[in-house]
Coordinates of C-alpha atoms in Angstrom, one line a residue:
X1 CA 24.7 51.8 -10.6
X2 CA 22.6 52.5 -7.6
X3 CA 19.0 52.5 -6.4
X4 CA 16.4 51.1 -4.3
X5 CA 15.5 47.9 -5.9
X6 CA 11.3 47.9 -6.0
X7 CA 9.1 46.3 -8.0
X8 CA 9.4 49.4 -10.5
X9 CA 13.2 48.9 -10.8
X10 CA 13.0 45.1 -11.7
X11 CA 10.6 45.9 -14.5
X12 CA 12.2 48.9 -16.0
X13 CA 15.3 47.0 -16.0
X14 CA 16.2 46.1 -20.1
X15 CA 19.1 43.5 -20.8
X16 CA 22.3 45.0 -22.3
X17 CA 25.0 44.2 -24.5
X18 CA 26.2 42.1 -21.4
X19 CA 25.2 41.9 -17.6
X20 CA 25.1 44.3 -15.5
X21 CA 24.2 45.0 -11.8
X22 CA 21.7 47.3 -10.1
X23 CA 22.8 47.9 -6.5
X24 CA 20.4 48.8 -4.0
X25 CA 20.7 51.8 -1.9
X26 CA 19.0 50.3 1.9
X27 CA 20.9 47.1 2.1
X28 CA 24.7 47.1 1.3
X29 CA 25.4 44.1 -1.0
X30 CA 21.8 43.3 -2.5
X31 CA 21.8 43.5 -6.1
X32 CA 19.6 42.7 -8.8
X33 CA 21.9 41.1 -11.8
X34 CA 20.3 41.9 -15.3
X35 CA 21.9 39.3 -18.0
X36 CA 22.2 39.9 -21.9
X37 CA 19.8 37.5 -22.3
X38 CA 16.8 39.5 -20.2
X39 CA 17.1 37.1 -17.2
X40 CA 16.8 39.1 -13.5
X41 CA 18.7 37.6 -10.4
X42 CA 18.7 38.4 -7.1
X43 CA 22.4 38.3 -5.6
X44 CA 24.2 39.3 -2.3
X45 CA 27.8 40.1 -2.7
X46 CA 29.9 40.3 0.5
X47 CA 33.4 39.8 2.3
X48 CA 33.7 37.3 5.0
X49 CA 36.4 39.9 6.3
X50 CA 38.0 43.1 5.8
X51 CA 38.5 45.1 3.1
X52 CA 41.9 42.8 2.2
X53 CA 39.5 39.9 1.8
X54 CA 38.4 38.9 -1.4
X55 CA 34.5 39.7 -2.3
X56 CA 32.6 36.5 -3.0
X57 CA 28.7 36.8 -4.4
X58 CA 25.9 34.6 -3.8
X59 CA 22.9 34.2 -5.7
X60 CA 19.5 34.7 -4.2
X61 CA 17.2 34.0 -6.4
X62 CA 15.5 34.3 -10.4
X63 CA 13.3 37.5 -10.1
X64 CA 9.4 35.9 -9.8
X65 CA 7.4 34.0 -7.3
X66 CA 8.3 33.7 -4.3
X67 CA 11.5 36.1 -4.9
X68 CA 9.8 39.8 -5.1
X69 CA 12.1 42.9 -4.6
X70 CA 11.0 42.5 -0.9
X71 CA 11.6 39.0 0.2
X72 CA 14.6 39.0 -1.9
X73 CA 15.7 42.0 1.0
X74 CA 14.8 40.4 3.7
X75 CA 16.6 37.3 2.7
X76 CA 19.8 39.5 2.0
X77 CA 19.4 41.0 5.7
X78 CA 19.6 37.3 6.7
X79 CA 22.4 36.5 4.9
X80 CA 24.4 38.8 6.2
X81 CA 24.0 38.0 9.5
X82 CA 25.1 34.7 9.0
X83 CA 28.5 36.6 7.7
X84 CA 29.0 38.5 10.9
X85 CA 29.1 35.4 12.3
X86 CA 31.7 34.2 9.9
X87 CA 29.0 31.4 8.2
X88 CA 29.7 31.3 4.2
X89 CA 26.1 31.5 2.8
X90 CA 27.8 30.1 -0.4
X91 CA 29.2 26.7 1.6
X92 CA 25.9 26.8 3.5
X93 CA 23.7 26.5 0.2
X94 CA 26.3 24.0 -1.2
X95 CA 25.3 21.8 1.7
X96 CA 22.0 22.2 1.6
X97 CA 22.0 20.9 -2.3
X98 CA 24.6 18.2 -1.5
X99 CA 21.9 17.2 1.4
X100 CA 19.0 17.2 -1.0
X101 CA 20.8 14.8 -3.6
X102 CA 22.2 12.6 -1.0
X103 CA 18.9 12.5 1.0
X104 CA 16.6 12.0 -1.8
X105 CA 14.7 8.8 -1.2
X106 CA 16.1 6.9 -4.0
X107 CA 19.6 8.0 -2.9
X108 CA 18.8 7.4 0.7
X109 CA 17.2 3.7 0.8
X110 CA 20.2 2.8 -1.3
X111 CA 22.8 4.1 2.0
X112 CA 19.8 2.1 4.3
X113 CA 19.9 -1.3 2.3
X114 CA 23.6 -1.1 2.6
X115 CA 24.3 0.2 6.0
X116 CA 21.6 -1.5 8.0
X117 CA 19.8 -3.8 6.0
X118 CA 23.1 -6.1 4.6
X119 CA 23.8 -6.4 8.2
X120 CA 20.3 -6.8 10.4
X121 CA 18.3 -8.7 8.1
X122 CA 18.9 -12.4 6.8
X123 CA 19.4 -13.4 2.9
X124 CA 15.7 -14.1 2.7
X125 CA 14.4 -10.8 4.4
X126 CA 16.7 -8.7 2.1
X127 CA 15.9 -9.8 -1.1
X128 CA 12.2 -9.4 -0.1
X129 CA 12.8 -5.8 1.3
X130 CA 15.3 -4.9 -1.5
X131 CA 12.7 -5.9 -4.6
X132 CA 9.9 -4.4 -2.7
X133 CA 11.7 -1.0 -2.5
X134 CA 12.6 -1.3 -5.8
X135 CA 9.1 -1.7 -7.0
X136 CA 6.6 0.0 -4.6
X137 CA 8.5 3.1 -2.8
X138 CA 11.0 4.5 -5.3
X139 CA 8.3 4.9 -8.0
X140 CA 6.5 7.4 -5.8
X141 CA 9.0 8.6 -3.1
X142 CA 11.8 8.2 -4.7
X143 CA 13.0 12.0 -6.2
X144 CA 11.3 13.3 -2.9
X145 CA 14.1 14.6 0.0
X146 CA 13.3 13.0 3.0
X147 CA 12.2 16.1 5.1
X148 CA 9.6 16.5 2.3
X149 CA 7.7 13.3 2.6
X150 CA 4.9 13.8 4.2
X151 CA 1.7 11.3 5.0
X152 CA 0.2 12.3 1.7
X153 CA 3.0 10.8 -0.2
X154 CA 3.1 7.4 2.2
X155 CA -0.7 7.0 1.7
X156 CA 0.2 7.4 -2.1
X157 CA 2.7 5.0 -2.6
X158 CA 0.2 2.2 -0.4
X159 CA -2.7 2.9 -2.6
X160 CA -0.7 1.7 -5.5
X161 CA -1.4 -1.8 -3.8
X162 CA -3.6 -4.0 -4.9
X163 CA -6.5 -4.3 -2.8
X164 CA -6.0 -8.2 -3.0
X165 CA -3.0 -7.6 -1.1
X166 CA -3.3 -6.4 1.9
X167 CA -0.1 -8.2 3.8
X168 CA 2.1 -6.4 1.6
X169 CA 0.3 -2.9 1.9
X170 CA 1.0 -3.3 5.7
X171 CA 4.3 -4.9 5.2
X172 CA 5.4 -1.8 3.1
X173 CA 3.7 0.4 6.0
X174 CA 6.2 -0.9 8.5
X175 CA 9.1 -0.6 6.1
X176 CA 8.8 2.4 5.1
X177 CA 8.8 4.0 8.8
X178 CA 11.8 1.4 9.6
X179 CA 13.5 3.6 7.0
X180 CA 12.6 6.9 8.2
X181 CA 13.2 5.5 12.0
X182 CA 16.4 4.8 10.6
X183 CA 17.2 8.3 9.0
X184 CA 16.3 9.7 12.2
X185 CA 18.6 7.6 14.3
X186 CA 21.7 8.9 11.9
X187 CA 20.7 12.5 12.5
X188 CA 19.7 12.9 8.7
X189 CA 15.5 13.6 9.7
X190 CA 14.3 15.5 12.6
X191 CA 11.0 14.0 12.8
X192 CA 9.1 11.5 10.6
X193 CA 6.0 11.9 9.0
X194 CA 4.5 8.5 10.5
X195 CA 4.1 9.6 13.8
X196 CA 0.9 9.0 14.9
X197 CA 0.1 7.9 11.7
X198 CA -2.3 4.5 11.7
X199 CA -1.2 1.6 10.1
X200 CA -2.9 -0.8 7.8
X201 CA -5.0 -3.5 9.8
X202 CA -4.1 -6.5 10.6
X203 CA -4.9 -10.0 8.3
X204 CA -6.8 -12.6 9.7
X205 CA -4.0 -15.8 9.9
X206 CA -5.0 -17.7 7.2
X207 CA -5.8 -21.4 8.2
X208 CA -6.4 -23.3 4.8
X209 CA -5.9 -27.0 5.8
X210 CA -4.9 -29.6 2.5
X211 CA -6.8 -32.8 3.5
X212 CA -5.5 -36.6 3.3
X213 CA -7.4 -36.8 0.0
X214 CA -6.3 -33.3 -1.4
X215 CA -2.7 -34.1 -0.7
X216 CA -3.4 -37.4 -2.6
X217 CA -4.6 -35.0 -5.0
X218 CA -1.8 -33.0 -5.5
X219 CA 0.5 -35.8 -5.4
X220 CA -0.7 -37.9 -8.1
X221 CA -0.8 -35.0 -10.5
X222 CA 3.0 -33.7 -9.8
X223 CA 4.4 -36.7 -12.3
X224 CA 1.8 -35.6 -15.4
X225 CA 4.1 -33.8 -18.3
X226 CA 8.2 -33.9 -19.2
X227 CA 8.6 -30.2 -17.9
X228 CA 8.0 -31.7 -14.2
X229 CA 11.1 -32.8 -14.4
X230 CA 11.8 -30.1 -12.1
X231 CA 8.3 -28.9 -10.7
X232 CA 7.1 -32.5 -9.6
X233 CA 10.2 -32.8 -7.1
X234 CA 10.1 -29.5 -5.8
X235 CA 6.7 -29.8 -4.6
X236 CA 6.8 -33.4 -3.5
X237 CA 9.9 -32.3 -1.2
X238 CA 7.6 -29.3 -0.1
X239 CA 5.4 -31.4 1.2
X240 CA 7.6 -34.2 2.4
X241 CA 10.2 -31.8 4.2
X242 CA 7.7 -29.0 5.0
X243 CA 10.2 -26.8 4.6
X244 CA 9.6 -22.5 3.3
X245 CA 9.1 -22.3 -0.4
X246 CA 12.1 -20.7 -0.8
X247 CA 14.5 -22.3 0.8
X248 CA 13.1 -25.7 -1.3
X249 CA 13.6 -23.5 -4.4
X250 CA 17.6 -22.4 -2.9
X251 CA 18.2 -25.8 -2.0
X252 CA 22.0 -26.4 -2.9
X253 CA 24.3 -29.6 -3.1
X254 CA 26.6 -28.4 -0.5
X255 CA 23.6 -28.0 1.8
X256 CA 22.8 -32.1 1.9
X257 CA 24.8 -35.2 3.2
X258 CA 23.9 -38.2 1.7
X259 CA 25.6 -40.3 4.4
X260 CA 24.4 -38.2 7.7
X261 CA 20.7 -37.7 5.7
X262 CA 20.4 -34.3 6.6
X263 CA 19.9 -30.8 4.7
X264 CA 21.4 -28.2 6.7
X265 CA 20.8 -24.3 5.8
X266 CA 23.1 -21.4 6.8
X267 CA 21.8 -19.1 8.9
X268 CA 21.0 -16.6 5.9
X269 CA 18.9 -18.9 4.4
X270 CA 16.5 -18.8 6.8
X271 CA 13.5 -16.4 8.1
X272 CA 15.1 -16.7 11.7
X273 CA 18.4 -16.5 11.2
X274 CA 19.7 -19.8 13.0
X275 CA 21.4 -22.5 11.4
X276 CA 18.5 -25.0 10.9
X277 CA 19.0 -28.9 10.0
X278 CA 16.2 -30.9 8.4
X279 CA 16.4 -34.8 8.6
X280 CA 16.1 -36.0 5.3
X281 CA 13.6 -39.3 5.6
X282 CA 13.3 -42.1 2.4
X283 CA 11.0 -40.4 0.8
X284 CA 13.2 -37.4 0.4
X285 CA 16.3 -39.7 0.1
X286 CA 14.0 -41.0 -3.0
X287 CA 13.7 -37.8 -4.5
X288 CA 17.2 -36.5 -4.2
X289 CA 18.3 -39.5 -5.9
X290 CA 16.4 -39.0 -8.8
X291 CA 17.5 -35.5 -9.5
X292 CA 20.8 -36.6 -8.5
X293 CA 21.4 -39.2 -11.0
X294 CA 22.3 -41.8 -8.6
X295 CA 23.1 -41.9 -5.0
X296 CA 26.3 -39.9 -5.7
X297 CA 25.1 -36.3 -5.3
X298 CA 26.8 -33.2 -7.3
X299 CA 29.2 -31.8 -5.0
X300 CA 27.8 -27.9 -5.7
X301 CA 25.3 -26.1 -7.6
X302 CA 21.6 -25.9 -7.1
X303 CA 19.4 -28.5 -6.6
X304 CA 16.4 -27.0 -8.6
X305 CA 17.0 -24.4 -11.3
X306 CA 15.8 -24.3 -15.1
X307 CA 19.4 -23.2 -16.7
X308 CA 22.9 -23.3 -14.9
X309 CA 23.2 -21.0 -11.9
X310 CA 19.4 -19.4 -12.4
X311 CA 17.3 -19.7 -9.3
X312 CA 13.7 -21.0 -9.9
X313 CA 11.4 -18.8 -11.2
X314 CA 7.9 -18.8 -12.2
X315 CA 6.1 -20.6 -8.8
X316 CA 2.6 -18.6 -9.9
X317 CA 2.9 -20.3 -13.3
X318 CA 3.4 -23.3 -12.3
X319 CA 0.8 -23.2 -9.3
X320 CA -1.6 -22.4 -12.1
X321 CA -0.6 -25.2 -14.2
X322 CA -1.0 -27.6 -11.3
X323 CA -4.7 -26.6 -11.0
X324 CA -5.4 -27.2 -14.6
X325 CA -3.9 -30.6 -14.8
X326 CA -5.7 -31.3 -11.5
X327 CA -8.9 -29.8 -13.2
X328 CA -8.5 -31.3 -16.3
X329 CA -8.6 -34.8 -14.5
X330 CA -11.9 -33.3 -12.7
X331 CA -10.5 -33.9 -9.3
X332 CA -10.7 -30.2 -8.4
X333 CA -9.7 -29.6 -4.7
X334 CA -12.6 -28.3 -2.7
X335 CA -10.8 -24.9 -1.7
X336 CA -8.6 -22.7 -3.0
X337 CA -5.4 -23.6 -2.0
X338 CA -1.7 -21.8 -1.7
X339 CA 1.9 -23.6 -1.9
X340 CA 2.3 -22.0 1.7
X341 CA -0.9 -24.2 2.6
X342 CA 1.7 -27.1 2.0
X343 CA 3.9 -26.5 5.2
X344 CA 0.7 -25.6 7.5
X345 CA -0.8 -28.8 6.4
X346 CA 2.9 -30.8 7.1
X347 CA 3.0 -29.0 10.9
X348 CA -1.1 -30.1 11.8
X349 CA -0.5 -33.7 9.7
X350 CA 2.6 -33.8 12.2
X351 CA -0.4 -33.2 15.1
X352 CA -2.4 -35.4 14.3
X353 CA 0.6 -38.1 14.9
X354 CA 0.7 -37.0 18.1
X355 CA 4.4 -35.5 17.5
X356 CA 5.0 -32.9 20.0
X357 CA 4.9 -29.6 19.4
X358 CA 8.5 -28.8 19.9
X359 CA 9.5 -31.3 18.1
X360 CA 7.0 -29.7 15.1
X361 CA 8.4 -26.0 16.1
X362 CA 12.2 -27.7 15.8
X363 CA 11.6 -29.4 12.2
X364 CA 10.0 -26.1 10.8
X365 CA 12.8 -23.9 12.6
X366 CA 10.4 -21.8 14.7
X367 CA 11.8 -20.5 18.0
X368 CA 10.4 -22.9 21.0
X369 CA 6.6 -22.4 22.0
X370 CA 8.0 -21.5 25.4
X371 CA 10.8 -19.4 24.4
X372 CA 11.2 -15.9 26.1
X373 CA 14.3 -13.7 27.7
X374 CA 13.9 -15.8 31.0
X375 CA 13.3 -19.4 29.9
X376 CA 15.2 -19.4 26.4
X377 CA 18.7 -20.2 28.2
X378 CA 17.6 -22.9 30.0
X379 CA 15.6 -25.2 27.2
X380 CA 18.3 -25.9 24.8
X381 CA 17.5 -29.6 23.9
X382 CA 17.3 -29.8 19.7
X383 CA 15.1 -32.7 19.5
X384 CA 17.8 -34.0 17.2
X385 CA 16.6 -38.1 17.9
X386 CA 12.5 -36.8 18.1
X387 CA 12.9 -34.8 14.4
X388 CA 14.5 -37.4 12.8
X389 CA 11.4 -40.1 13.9
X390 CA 8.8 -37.5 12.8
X391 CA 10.4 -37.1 9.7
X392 CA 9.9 -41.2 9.0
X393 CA 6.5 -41.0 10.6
X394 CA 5.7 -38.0 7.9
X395 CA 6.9 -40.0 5.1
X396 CA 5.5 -43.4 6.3
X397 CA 2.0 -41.5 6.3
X398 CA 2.5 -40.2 3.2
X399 CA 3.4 -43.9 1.7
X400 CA 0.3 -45.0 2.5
X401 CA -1.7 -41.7 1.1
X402 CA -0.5 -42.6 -2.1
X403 CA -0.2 -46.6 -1.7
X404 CA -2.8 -46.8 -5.0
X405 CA -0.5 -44.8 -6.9
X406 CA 2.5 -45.8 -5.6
X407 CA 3.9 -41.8 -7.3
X408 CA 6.5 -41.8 -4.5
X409 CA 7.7 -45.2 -4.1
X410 CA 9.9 -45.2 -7.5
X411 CA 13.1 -47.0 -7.2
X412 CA 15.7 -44.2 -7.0
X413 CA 18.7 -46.4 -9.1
X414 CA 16.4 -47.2 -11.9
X415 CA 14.9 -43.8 -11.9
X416 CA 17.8 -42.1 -12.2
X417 CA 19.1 -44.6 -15.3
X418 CA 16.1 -43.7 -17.7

């Protein structure tokens, strides 16, 4: 059955007994394929060879927008051109689906978090990138190709932020083009959206200081109910160790020795990446005890966790809690305060002892204040002796915060046997 396929044909076509075809007259190979069921296809049927070749038939289109008798030509034309020059259209639509499934977003970041992610980034870093993927970007990107995210879409998926939080709306800023950087480095994304694209602006550094009498504060209060069992140690040894609130919270067995008084933490514990090794002083000694049951510390496990093998959980909760106790007793602090406040308030305490500043930089793992490409080699002292005396100096201040209350001073042994 032959004719020019126009508009008229499509529409005067009526579905059969079973499908049939309507081949049209200018193009050879462009059909319209009418189904039983009143469906209209566009199709190209061809040989990619002679006549001893077998005829293969691909499928243009469902008759409506954008496919018109016209376009549905001209796309035909196209095709075949591809044949002459021995290109399947079939195997090249094939790939284009198999693309658009394995370079949808959600598909796509999992390849990323895998491929570059596992292997660039430390423990820490992942798990932060990896939940924040999970929560912010594949809700609004994730079904979306990567060649059809556009700014539109990014600007979507930050104003899901909070406006409270604007270090994660950058923060998701710069992962997100990471990830598209990254597609376009394996060849799967010609260009990304992001170029010349603005980002979020920067936050102020927050510089919220815990005074002498706030830290008295806080420490008085960490002994108040039973459940601080495990909350009361975990935020003394934030404050005594000055250590990141995660890697407090990760803390394990394994990581500590008793005898050498040290905590040391893997390199994937850490924001940096570098093996980092914290003196422990009395104080911490103290505490360690206690959750230790004795001098004798468990071989393995974590040091802080609410049920076998569960990280701790809940650090807003508990924060909250704090501040009622500490209201309850009306000894408010003046300021609103943060658990990271702790550790900024450990480094300028540290100052104010006139500890040097590498020696601060050391205990809190950041690179030296005078590192760089040229001078890094050469300044490779640890300030193993100078750590371990500001660690005693820390916990010696701290001693006499609290003399009144005496919170810290508890005898370990008969702590641990109640």
């Amino acid at each position: 059955m032959g004719s020019k396929i126009t508009l008229r044909t499509v529409e005067a076509a009526k579905p059969s007994s079973s499908d049939f075809f309507i081949w049209d007259t200018e193009v050879h190979g462009f059909g319209l394929k009418v189904t039983k069921a009143g469906k209209k296809v566009y199709v190209l049927q061809f040989r990619m060879g002679g006549r001893g070749t077998p005829t293969r038939r691909h499928t243009i289109g469902t008759h409506a927008s954008p496919w018109q008798p016209g376009d549905a030509r001209n796309e035909a034309r196209r095709l075949l051109e591809q044949v002459k020059s021995g290109v399947d259209p079939r195997k090249v639509e094939q790939e284009r689906q198999r693309q658009e499934v394995d370079l949808r977003f959600d598909r796509y970041v999992q390849s990323f978090l895998e491929s570059y992610a596992k292997r660039e980034w430390g423990e820490r870093t992942y798990k932060t990138h990896e939940s924040n993927i999970r929560r912010w970007l594949v809700p609004v990107l994730g079904m979306r190709p990567l060649a059809s995210i556009e700014r539109r879409h990014i600007t979507e998926t930050l104003d899901k932020v909070p406006i409270h939080s604007p270090a994660l709306r950058r923060d998701l800023f710069k992962l997100i083009r990471r990830i598209l950087n990254w597609a376009i480095e394996q060849g799967d994304l010609n260009q990304s959206p992001m170029v010349g694209m603005r980002g979020p602006s920067k936050i102020a550094p927050r510089n919220r200081l815990l005074t002498d009498q706030e830290l008295q504060v806080i420490l008085a209060h960490t002994h108040e109910e039973p459940e601080w069992a495990i909350w009361g140690p975990f935020i003394r040894l934030l404050l005594i160790t000055g250590q990141r609130r995660g890697e407090v919270a990760g803390m394990r067995w394994e990581e500590l020795d008793h005898n050498e008084k040290v905590w040391t933490l893997e390199s994937k514990r850490t924001k940096n990446q570098h093996v980092h090794q914290v003196p422990l002083n009395d104080l911490a000694i103290i505490e360690l005890d206690i959750l230790g049951q004795g001098a004798a510390w468990p071989r393995r496990g974590a040091v802080f966790q609410h049920k076998p093998e569960t990280s701790l959980a809940g650090f807003s909760k508990m924060k909250a809690r704090l501040d009622r106790i500490i209201g309850e007793a009306d000894l408010e602090l003046k300021r609103e305060w943060r658990l990271h406040d702790i550790r900024r308030s450990f480094a300028t305490g540290l100052q104010r002892l006139h500890v040097r500043m590498e020696v601060i930089a050391a205990l809190q793992n950041h690179r030296s204040i005078h590192s760089g490409k040229t001078t890094e080699p050469y300044h490779l002292h640890d300030w193993a002796p100078e750590r371990v005396e500001a660690m005693q100096l820390w916990a010696d201040h701290l001693k006499a915060l609290v003399a009144p209350q005496e919170p810290l001073e508890l005898d370990a042994t008969s702590a641990a046997g109640k």
